[in-house]
GROMACS .gro file of C-alpha atoms in nm:
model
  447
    1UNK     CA    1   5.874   6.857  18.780
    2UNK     CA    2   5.645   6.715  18.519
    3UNK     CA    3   5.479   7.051  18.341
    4UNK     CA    4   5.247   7.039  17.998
    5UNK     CA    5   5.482   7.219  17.743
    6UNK     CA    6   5.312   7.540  17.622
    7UNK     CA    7   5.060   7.526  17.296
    8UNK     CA    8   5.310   7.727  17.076
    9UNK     CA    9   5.246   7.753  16.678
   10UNK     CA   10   5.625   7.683  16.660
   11UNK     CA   11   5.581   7.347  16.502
   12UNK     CA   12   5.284   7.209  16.233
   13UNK     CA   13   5.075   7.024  16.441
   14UNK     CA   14   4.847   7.157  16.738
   15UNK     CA   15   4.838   6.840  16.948
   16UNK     CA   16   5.105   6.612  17.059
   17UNK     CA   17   4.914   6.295  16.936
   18UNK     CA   18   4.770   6.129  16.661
   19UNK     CA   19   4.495   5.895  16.629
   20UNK     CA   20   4.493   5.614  16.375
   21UNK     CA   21   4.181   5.783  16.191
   22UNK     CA   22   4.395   6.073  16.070
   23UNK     CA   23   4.562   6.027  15.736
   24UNK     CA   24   4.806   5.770  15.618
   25UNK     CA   25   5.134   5.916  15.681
   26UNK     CA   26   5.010   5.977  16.024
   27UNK     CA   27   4.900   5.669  16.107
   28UNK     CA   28   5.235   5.511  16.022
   29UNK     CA   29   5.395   5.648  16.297
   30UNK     CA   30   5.139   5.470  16.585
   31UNK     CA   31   5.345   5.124  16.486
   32UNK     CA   32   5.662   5.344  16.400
   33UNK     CA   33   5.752   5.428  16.710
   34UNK     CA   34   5.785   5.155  16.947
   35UNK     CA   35   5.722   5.205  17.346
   36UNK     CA   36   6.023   5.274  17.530
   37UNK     CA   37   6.081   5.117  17.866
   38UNK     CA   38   5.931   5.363  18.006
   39UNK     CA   39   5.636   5.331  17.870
   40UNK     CA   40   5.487   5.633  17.639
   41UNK     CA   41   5.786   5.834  17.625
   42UNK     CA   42   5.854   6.015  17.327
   43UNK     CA   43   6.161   6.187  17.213
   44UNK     CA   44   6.058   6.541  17.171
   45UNK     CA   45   6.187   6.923  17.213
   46UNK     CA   46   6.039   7.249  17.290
   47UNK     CA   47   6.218   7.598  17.250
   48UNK     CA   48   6.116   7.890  17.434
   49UNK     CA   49   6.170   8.156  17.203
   50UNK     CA   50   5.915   8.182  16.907
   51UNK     CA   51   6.205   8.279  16.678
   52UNK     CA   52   6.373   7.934  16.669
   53UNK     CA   53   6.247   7.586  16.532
   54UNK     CA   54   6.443   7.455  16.816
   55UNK     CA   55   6.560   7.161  16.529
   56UNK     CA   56   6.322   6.895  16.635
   57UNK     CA   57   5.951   6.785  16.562
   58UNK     CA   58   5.711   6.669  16.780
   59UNK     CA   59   5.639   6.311  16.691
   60UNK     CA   60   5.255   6.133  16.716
   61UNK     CA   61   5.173   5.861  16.959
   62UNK     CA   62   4.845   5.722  17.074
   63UNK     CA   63   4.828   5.587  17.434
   64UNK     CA   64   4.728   5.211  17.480
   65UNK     CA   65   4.449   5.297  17.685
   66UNK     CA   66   4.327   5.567  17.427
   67UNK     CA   67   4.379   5.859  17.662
   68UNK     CA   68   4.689   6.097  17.594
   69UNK     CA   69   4.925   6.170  17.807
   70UNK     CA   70   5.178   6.438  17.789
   71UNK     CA   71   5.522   6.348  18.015
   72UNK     CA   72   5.806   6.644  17.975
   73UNK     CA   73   6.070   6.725  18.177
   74UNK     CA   74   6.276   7.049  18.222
   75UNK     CA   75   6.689   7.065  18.153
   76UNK     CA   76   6.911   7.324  18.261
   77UNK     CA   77   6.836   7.551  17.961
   78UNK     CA   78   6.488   7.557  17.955
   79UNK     CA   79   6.394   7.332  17.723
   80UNK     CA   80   6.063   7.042  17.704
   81UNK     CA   81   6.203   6.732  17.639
   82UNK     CA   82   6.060   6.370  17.707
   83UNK     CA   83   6.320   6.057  17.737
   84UNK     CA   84   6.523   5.971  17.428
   85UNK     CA   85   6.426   5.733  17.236
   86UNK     CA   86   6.675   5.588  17.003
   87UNK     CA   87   6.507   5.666  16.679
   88UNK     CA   88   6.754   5.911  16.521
   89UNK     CA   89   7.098   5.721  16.374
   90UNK     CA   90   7.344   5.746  16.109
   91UNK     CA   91   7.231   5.800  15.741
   92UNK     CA   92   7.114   5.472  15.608
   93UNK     CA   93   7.186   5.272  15.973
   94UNK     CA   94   6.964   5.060  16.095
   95UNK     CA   95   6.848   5.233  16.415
   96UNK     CA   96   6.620   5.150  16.677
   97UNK     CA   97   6.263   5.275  16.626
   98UNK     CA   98   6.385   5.451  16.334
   99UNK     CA   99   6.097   5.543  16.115
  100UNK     CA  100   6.191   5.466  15.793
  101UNK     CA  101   6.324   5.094  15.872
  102UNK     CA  102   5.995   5.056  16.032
  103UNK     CA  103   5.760   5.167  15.744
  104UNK     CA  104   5.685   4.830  15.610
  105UNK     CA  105   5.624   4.696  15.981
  106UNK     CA  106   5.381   4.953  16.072
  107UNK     CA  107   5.253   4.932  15.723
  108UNK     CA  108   5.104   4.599  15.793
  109UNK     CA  109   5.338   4.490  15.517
  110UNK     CA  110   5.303   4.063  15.601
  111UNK     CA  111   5.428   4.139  15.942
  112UNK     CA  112   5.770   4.243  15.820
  113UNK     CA  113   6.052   4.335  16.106
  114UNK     CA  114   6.116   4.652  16.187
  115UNK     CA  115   6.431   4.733  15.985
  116UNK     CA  116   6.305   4.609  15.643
  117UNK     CA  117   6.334   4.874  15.358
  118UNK     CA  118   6.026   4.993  15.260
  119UNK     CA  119   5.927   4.882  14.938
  120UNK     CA  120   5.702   5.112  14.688
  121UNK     CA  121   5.568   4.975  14.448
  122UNK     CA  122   5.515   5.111  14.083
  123UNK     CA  123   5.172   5.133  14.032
  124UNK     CA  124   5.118   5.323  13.675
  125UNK     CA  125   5.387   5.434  13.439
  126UNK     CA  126   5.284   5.662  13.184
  127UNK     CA  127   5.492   5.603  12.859
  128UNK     CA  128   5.604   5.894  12.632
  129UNK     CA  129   5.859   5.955  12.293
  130UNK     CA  130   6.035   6.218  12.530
  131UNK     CA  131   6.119   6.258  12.809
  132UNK     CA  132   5.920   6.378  13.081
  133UNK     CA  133   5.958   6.652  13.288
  134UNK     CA  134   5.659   6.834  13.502
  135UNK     CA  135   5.451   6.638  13.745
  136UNK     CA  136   5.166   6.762  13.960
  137UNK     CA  137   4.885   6.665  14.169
  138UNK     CA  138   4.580   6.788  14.180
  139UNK     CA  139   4.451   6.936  14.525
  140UNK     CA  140   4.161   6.699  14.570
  141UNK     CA  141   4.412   6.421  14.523
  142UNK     CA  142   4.174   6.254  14.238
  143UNK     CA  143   4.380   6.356  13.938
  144UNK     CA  144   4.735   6.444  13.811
  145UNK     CA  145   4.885   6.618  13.538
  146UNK     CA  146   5.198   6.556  13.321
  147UNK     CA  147   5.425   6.764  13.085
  148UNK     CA  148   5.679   6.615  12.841
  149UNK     CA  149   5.956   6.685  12.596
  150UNK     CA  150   5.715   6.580  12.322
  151UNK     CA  151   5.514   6.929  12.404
  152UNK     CA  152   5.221   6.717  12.524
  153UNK     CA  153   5.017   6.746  12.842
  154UNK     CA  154   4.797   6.510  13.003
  155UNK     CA  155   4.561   6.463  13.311
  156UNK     CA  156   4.537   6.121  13.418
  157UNK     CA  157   4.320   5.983  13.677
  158UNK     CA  158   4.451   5.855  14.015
  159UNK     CA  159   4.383   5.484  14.115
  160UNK     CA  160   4.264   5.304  14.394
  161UNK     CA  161   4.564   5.231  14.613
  162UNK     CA  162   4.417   4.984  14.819
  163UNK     CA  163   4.396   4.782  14.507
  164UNK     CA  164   4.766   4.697  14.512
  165UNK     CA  165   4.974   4.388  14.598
  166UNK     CA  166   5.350   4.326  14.632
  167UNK     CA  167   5.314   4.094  14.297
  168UNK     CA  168   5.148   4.435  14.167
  169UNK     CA  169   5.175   4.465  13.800
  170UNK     CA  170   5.261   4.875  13.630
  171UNK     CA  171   5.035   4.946  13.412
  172UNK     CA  172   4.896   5.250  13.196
  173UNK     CA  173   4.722   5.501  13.426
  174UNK     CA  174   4.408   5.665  13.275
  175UNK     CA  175   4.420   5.943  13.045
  176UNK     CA  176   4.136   6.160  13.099
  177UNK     CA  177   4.253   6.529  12.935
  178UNK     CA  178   4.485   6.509  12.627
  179UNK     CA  179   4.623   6.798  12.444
  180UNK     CA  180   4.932   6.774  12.184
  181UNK     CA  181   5.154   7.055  12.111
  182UNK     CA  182   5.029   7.278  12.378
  183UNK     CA  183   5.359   7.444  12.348
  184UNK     CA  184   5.568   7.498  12.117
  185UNK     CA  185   5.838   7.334  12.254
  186UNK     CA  186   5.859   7.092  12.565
  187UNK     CA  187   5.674   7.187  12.867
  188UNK     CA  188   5.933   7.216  13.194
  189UNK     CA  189   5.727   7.315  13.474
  190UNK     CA  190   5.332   7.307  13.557
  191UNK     CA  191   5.116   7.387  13.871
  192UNK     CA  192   4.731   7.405  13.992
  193UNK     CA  193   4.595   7.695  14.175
  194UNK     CA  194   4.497   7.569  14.557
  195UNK     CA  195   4.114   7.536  14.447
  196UNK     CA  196   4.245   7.332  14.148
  197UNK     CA  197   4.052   7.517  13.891
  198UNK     CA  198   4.348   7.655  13.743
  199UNK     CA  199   4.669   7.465  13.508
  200UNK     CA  200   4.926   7.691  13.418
  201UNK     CA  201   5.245   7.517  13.187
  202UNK     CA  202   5.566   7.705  13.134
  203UNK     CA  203   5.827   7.564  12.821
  204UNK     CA  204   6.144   7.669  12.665
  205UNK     CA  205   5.932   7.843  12.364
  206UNK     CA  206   5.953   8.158  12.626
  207UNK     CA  207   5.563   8.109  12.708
  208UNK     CA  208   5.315   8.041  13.037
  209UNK     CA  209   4.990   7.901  12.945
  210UNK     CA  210   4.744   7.931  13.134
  211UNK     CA  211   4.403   7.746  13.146
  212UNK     CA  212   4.078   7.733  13.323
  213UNK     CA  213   4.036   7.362  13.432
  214UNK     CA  214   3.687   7.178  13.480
  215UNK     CA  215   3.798   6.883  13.721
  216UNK     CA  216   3.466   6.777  13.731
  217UNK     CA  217   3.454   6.684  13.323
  218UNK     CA  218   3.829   6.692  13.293
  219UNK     CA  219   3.845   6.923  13.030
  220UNK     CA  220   3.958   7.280  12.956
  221UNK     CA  221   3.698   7.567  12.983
  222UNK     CA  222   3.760   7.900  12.765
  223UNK     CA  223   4.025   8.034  12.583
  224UNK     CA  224   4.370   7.956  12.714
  225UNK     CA  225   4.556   8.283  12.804
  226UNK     CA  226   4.918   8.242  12.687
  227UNK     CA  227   5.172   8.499  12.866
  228UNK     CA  228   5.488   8.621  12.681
  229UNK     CA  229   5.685   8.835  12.904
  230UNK     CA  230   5.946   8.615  12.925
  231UNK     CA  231   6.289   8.630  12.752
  232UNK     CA  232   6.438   8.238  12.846
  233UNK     CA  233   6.295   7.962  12.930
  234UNK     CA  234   6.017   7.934  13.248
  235UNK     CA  235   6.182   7.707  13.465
  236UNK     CA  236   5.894   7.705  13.751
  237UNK     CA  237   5.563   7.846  13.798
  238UNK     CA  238   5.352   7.849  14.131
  239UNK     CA  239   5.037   8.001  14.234
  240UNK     CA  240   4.954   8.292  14.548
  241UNK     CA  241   4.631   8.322  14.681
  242UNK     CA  242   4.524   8.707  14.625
  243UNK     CA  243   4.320   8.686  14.958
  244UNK     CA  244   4.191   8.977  14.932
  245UNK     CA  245   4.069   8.980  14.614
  246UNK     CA  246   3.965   8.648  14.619
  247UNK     CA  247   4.171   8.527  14.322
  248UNK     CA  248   4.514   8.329  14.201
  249UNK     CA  249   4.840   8.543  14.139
  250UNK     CA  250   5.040   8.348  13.884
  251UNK     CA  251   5.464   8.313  13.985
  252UNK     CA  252   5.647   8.276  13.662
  253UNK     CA  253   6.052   8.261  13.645
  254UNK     CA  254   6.334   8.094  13.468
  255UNK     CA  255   6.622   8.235  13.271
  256UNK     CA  256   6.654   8.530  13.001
  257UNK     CA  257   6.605   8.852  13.183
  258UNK     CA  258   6.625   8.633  13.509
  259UNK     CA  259   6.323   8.844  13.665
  260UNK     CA  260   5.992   8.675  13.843
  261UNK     CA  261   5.676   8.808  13.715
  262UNK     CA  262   5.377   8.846  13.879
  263UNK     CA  263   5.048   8.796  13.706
  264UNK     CA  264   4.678   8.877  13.762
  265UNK     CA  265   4.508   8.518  13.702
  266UNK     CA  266   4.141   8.739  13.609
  267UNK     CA  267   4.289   8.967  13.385
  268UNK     CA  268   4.545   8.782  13.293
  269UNK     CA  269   4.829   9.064  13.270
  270UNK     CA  270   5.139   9.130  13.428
  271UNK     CA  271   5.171   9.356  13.688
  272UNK     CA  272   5.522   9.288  13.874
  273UNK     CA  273   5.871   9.190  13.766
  274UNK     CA  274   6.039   9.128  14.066
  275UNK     CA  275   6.457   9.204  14.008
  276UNK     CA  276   6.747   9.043  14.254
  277UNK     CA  277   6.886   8.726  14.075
  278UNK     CA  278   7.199   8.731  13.857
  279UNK     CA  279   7.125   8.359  13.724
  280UNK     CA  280   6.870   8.146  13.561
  281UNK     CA  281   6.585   8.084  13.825
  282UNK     CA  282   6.532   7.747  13.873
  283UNK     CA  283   6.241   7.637  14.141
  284UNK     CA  284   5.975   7.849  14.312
  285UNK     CA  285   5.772   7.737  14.595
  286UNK     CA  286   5.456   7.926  14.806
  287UNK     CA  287   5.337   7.780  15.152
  288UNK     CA  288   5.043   8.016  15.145
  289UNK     CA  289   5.010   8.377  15.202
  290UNK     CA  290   5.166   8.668  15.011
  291UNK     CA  291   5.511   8.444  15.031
  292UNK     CA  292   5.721   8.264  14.838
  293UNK     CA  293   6.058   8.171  14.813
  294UNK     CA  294   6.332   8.103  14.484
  295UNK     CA  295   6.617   7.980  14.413
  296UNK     CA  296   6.899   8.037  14.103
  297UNK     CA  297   7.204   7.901  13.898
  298UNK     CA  298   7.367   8.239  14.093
  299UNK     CA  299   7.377   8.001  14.442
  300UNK     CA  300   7.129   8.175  14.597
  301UNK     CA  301   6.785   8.164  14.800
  302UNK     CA  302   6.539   8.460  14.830
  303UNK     CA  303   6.261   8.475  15.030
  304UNK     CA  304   5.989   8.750  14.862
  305UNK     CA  305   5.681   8.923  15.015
  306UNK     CA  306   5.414   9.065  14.768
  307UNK     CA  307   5.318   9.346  15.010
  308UNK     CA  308   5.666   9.501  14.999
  309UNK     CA  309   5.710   9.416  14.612
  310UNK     CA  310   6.050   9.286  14.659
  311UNK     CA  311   6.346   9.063  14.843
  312UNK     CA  312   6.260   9.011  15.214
  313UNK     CA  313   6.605   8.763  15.281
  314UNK     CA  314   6.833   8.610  15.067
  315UNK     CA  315   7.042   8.265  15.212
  316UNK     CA  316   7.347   8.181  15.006
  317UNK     CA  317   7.431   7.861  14.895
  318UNK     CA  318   7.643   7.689  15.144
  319UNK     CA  319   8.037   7.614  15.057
  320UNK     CA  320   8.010   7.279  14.878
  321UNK     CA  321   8.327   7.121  15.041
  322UNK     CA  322   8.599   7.156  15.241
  323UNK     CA  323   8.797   7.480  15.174
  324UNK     CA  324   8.540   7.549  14.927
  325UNK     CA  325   8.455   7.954  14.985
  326UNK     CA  326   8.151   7.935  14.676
  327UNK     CA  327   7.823   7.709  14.718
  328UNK     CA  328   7.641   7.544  14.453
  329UNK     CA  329   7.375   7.666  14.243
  330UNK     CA  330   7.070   7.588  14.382
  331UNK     CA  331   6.848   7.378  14.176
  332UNK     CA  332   6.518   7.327  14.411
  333UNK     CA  333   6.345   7.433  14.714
  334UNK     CA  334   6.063   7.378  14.962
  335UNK     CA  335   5.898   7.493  15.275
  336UNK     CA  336   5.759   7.325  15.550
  337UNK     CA  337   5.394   7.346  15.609
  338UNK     CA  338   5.409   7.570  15.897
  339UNK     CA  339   5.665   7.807  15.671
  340UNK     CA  340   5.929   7.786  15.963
  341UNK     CA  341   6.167   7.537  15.795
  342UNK     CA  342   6.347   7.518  15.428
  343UNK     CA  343   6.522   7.239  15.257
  344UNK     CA  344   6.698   7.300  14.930
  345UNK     CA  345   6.898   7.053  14.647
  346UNK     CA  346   7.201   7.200  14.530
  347UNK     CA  347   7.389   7.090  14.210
  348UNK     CA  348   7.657   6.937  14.382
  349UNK     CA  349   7.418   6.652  14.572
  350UNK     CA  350   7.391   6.827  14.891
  351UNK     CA  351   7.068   6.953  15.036
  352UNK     CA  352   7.043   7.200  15.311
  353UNK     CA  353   6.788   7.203  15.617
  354UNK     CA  354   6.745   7.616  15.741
  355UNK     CA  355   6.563   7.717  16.012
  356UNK     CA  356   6.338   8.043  15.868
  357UNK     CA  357   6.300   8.226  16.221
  358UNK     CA  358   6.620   8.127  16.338
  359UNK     CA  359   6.739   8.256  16.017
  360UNK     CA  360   7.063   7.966  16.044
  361UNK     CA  361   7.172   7.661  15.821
  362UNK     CA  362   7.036   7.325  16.071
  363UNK     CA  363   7.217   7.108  15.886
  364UNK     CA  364   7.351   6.981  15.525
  365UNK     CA  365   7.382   6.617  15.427
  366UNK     CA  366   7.435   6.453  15.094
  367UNK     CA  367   7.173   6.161  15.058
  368UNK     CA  368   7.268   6.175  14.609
  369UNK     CA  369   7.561   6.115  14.453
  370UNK     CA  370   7.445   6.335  14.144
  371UNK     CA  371   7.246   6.675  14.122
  372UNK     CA  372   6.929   6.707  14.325
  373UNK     CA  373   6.671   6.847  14.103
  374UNK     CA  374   6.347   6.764  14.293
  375UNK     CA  375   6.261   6.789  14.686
  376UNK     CA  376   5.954   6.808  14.891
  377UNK     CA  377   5.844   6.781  15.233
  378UNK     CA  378   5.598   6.518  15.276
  379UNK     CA  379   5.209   6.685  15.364
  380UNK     CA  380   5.289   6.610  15.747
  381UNK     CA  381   5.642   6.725  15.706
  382UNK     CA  382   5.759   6.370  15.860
  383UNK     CA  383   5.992   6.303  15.564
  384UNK     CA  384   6.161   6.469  15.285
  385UNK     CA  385   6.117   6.309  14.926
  386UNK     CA  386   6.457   6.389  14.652
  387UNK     CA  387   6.491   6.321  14.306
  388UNK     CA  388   6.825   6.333  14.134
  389UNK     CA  389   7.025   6.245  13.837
  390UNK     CA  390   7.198   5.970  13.980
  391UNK     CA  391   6.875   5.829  13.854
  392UNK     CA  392   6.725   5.781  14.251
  393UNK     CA  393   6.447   5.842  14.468
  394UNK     CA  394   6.572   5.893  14.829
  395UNK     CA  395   6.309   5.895  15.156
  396UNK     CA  396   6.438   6.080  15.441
  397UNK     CA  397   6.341   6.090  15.780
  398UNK     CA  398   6.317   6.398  15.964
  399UNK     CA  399   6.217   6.294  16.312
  400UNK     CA  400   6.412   6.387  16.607
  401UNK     CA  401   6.719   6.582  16.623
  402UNK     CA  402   6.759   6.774  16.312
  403UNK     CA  403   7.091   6.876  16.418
  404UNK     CA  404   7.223   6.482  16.416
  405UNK     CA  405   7.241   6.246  16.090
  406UNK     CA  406   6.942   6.184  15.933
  407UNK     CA  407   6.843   5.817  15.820
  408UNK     CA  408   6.815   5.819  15.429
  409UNK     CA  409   6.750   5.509  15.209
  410UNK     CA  410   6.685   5.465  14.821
  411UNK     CA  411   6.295   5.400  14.792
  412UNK     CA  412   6.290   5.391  14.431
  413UNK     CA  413   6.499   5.394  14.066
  414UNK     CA  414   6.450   5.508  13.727
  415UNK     CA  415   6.620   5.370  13.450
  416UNK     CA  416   6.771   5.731  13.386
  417UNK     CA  417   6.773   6.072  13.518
  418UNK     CA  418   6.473   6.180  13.794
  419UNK     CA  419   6.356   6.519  13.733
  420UNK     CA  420   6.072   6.559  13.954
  421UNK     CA  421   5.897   6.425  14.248
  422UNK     CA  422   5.567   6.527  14.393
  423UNK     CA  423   5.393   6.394  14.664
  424UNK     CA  424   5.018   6.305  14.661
  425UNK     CA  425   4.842   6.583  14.876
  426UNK     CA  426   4.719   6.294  15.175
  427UNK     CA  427   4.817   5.988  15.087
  428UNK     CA  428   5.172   5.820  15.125
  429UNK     CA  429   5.208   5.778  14.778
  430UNK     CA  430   5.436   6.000  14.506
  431UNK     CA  431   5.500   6.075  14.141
  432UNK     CA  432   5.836   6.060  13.960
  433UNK     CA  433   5.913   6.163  13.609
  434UNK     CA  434   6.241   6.094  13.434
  435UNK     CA  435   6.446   6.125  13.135
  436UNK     CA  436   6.360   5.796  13.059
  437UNK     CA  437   6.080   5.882  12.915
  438UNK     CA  438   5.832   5.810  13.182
  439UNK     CA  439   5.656   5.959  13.481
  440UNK     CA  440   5.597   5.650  13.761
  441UNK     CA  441   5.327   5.650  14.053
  442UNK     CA  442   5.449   5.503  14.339
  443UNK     CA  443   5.295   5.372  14.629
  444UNK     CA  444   5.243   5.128  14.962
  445UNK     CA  445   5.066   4.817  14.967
  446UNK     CA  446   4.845   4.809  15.236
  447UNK     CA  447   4.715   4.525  15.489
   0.00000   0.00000   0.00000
């Protein structure tokens, strides 16, 4: 019996299909995934329970005739599922339809066969005496800032992708906002607040900075507010969205006391230090709401809730080998879009995939040979973007069974370690900063 699986909010994205106007990560996936022999069959999974992620994602397809059709059947355990499709394989394989090997293909890359690496292309590389740690974008995607060893911090304008060839030369993005020794030693960690009109830096000197931001004339607006509650270095900061109140809550943590504080972006002051780690705090990450989620050098992950002032869940650090009863500390972390899924880097090159409502480990895989110390989901949550200190940039796919190997293939190299990697907010492009000296923009040429 054919039945239309139920519109659940189990998964980020409210249709099956995607039409080639939506953005370019979407679009990618028209060409991606080839028809089967059966026409428009997709490989996809629905759980019945809202608890569970069910370890698949639904995957975009436009129809040839332009209307969408939606064939699922029913197995013996009542779960949606359309015909496999081949896509998923062994990590770096060559699989059929799988996404990755197809990027260039669908890309329009010179009519390259599915199966080709995809091949980014640097596009700026901003030079410094230090090296470089923080990357961000901004959230309208126009401009992006950097923090280095060297204490300085720049905003630098984003370029016209379409502009680029595979012959493509690097060159010297734009600097628009310069400011030297805005610390007082080298800046680690930076973020924006979701409207953008917000910078806040964290360093070793013990400090947050934090600055009102005219995007419009690229250039700082006010007196800086500099926050000293902090014992160690700030590792990470991250902003929450005081809904009602209509403002930006500031997320500051690192090591010294090993507490996160909580700061009122208006006033400026500090008005929670949340307790629970025994180690340095090393990455924070929001999805939106009064949520967020850290993880520490104590090989642990806590999941916090600003309406009960503390710890909601903590997941340990899985065992890092065989026999091995201790995980690794965990050095970054990320949420899905839809806040049901959580990937982490661990010291020893593993990452972990957890399902949040499930409240279980999907799967770990090691796709480094070196510490992660950067990961992100991709906007659409189609792929997973590392950086680690065996000097690589690693693409992942994360399109069918989450529970099998996932394909995983080196996208990009720096001529030292990677620290961080940030994807642009809607285009299929990234950023990459390094120990040698350098943060890289990466992207796609087009037709």
């Amino acid at each position: 019996m054919i039945r239309r699986p139920p519109r659940s909010t189990l998964f980020p994205y409210t249709t099956l299909f995607r039409s080639r106007t939506h953005t370019k990560e979407s679009r990618l996936h028209f060409k991606i995934f080839e028809k089967s022999k059966k026409g428009n069959d997709i490989e996809m999974m629905y759980s019945k329970s809202s608890d569970s992620l069910a370890h698949f994602r639904v995957h975009p397809l436009e129809s040839s005739s332009s209307k969408f059709r939606e064939q699922q059947m029913k197995d013996k355990n009542g779960k949606f599922f359309c015909a496999k499709h081949g896509m998923v394989g062994s990590t770096g394989a060559k699989t059929t339809g799988s996404t990755i090997g197809s990027i260039n293909a669908s890309n329009g890359n010179g009519g390259q066969p599915a199966g080709t690496k995809p091949k980014f292309i640097a596009v700026t590389s901003l030079e410094d005496v230090q090296a470089i740690r923080a990357a961000e974008f901004h959230p309208n995607g126009k401009l992006y800032a950097i923090g280095s060893n060297s204490k300085t911090l720049r905003v630098c304008a984003y370029p016209k992708m379409t502009d680029i060839r595979e012959d493509h030369e690097t060159y010297q993005p734009t600097v628009l906002f310069k400011r030297t020794r805005h610390h007082k030693g080298s800046i680690y960690c930076l973020a924006w607040n979701a409207t953008g009109d917000l910078l806040a830096t964290g360093s070793n000197d013990k400090s947050v900075r934090l600055m009102k931001f005219n995007s419009e004339t690229c250039n700082v607006e006010g007196e800086d507010i500099e926050l000293t509650m902090h014992d160690g270095t700030v590792r990470d900061v991250c902003f929450v969205e005081d809904l009602s109140n209509k403002s930006s809550l500031l997320i500051s943590g690192g090591a010294g006391d090993c507490k996160i504080y909580v700061t009122d972006c208006v006033t400026g002051t500090p008005f929670q230090a949340l307790s629970g780690h025994s180690g340095h705090i090393l990455s924070l990450y929001t999805w939106g709401g009064a949520m967020f989620v850290s993880s520490s050098q104590d090989r642990t992950i806590r999941f916090w809730d600003l309406r009960t002032r503390g710890c909601v869940n903590l997941i340990p650090s899985p065992p890092s080998g065989t026999g091995a009863v201790k995980g690794s500390p965990v050095t970054t972390v990320a949420v899905d879009p839809s806040g049901r899924m959580l990937v982490s880097g661990q010291e020893d090159a593993s990452c972990m995939l957890y399902d949040i409502r499930g409240n279980r480990i999907i799967q770990c895989f090691k796709p480094h040979t070196s510490d992660i110390r950067s990961i992100r989901f991709s906007p659409k949550a189609y792929y997973l973007l590392s950086g680690s200190y065996d000097n690589k940039i690693v693409l992942t796919d994360l399109q069918g069974d989450l529970t099998l190997p996932l394909p995983s293939l080196v996208v990009s190299e720096h001529k030292d370690k990677v620290i961080q990697c940030r994807w642009h907010p809607t285009e299929f492009a990234y950023l990459s900063t390094s120990a040698d000296k350098t943060a890289t923009l990466w992207g796609l040429p087009p037709n």
